[in-house]
Amino acid sequence: MTTTEPVFAPADSLLRFATAGAVDDGKSTLIGRLLHDSKSLLADQLEQLEVASKERGDEQLDLAMLTDGLRAEREQGITIDVAHRYFETARRAFIIADTPGHAQYTRNMVTGASTADLAIVLVDARNGLTEQSRRHAVLAGLLRVPQLVLAVNKMDLVDHDESVFRAITEEFAAFTERLNLREVTAIPISALRGDNVVDRSAAMPWYDGPSLLEHLEQVEVADEAGPFRLPVQYAIRAQEQDYRGCAGQVAGGSVAPGEEVLHLPSGMRSRVVAVDTADGELERGQAPQSVALRLAENIDVGRGDLLCAVDQPPAAAEELTASVCWMSPKTPLSPGTRLLLKHTTRVVKAIVTEVRERLDVTTLERGPADSLGLNDVGEIAVRLAQPVFCDPYERNRFTGGAVLIDESSHATVGAVLIIGAR
């Protein structure tokens, strides 16, 4: 008897992507189709899906239920929360964030796309671009998602008409000219039927590009270039082994034994003796690996500190100008609001000194504002009780991002993208 060894994706090939679009554009069905047609479902998952589909009276598998995990989502047939799913092919591993389409869940879309390497914006071929389509494209640009895929879905319902696809892609291209998007790829699909999702479809011979999965497997993931950054998560001290290590996730650049690093806030320098991981030492650690650095000098390092490149340190900032997506349904964000700001591994007290403007995420127009309500995106100024060591978000999404936390409830109430610091 012979057995076939399973084929796994290379360990360094991970692609994080988020799906977005208006309600009923087919986001959850698309992800279900990807999982189903790429043979990424277990037998018991298929069986549960068959049972659940029959209970709803569906004649075929309702693939959307694979990601609509909340009971309310299944009953209403909508996505409410961000659902994360993992799957892999022989070429690449994927983490999917399926985000809601409703306007009132804009904050969820921001959460799902904040760490994405790529965003898929779905558009119903019958309806064309909607307000939510534009909203999600703008948010993807604001969050500096490197790549965008325009998936024109339900092409089977417009008789696979090339002119419909071309009209939508041209309108989308005109709208996104002002967005900070590195690359936009348009693909005509039918998530329900599987056309151009995993396999190329014979129903659209006029389209000669890759299927969606082929594109996802081939697209280049932007490397975390730039100067070295390591926010310290934990200082490891093992006296019996005479071991001292500074553990954290590399947030930018890379580091190798023999190189000199700068410790903030002390300003002291030290040489790296070794770059450790759970699997042993590395010749070079790079973003986004989790490592522990052994330093030659005995510096007092703790959680919230930063190890960085000596010649390109970040700003030590007590005042920030930032874009913010406000997430609190209870109270608006206004000048004088006191919060906690969590930046990398550091938490400091903060006060909003100014609300400068509000961004209309459907038209890209900016206007003055006295406060920001739920799901509003705007620009604010913040003063901090202690400095944080940060970069502009456009240079480093990790050290340029932060969250605002309510002091009393400890709920996350804002997503922050740092524009400037001093």
PDB file of N, CA and C in Angstrom, residues 55 106 148 198 210 249 251 287 298 326 333 343 376 380:
ATOM      1  N   GLU A  55     -31.740  22.266   5.621  1.00  0.00           N
ATOM      2  CA  GLU A  55     -32.637  22.812   6.632  1.00  0.00           C
ATOM      3  C   GLU A  55     -33.207  24.160   6.196  1.00  0.00           C
ATOM      4  N   THR A 106     -18.725  49.762   9.097  1.00  0.00           N
ATOM      5  CA  THR A 106     -17.490  50.254   8.511  1.00  0.00           C
ATOM      6  C   THR A 106     -16.302  49.956   9.409  1.00  0.00           C
ATOM      7  N   LEU A 148      -5.234  45.803  -4.754  1.00  0.00           N
ATOM      8  CA  LEU A 148      -6.689  45.732  -4.759  1.00  0.00           C
ATOM      9  C   LEU A 148      -7.148  44.895  -5.949  1.00  0.00           C
ATOM     10  N   VAL A 198     -11.709  29.615  -8.928  1.00  0.00           N
ATOM     11  CA  VAL A 198     -10.541  28.745  -8.829  1.00  0.00           C
ATOM     12  C   VAL A 198     -10.062  28.361 -10.226  1.00  0.00           C
ATOM     13  N   PRO A 210      -5.967  35.727 -15.393  1.00  0.00           N
ATOM     14  CA  PRO A 210      -5.983  34.599 -14.450  1.00  0.00           C
ATOM     15  C   PRO A 210      -7.304  34.495 -13.709  1.00  0.00           C
ATOM     16  N   GLN A 249       7.887  41.058  17.901  1.00  0.00           N
ATOM     17  CA  GLN A 249       7.707  40.826  16.467  1.00  0.00           C
ATOM     18  C   GLN A 249       8.386  41.945  15.696  1.00  0.00           C
ATOM     19  N   ALA A 251       8.853  44.642  13.305  1.00  0.00           N
ATOM     20  CA  ALA A 251       7.820  45.472  12.692  1.00  0.00           C
ATOM     21  C   ALA A 251       8.320  46.232  11.476  1.00  0.00           C
ATOM     22  N   ALA A 287      10.954  41.292   9.296  1.00  0.00           N
ATOM     23  CA  ALA A 287       9.506  41.418   9.473  1.00  0.00           C
ATOM     24  C   ALA A 287       8.796  40.396   8.587  1.00  0.00           C
ATOM     25  N   ASN A 298      24.335  45.025  28.824  1.00  0.00           N
ATOM     26  CA  ASN A 298      23.271  44.706  29.768  1.00  0.00           C
ATOM     27  C   ASN A 298      22.384  45.929  29.969  1.00  0.00           C
ATOM     28  N   TRP A 326     -13.587  56.308  13.992  1.00  0.00           N
ATOM     29  CA  TRP A 326     -14.189  56.269  15.317  1.00  0.00           C
ATOM     30  C   TRP A 326     -15.174  55.106  15.402  1.00  0.00           C
ATOM     31  N   LEU A 333     -16.401  61.420  19.293  1.00  0.00           N
ATOM     32  CA  LEU A 333     -15.036  61.863  19.587  1.00  0.00           C
ATOM     33  C   LEU A 333     -14.989  63.373  19.413  1.00  0.00           C
ATOM     34  N   HIS A 343      -0.004  51.869  21.289  1.00  0.00           N
ATOM     35  CA  HIS A 343       0.861  51.929  20.108  1.00  0.00           C
ATOM     36  C   HIS A 343       1.897  50.821  20.233  1.00  0.00           C
ATOM     37  N   ASP A 376     -17.333  57.322  11.526  1.00  0.00           N
ATOM     38  CA  ASP A 376     -16.759  58.483  10.841  1.00  0.00           C
ATOM     39  C   ASP A 376     -15.245  58.336  10.735  1.00  0.00           C
ATOM     40  N   ILE A 380      -7.479  64.179  13.406  1.00  0.00           N
ATOM     41  CA  ILE A 380      -7.477  64.726  14.766  1.00  0.00           C
ATOM     42  C   ILE A 380      -6.044  65.047  15.191  1.00  0.00           C
TER      43      ILE A 380
END
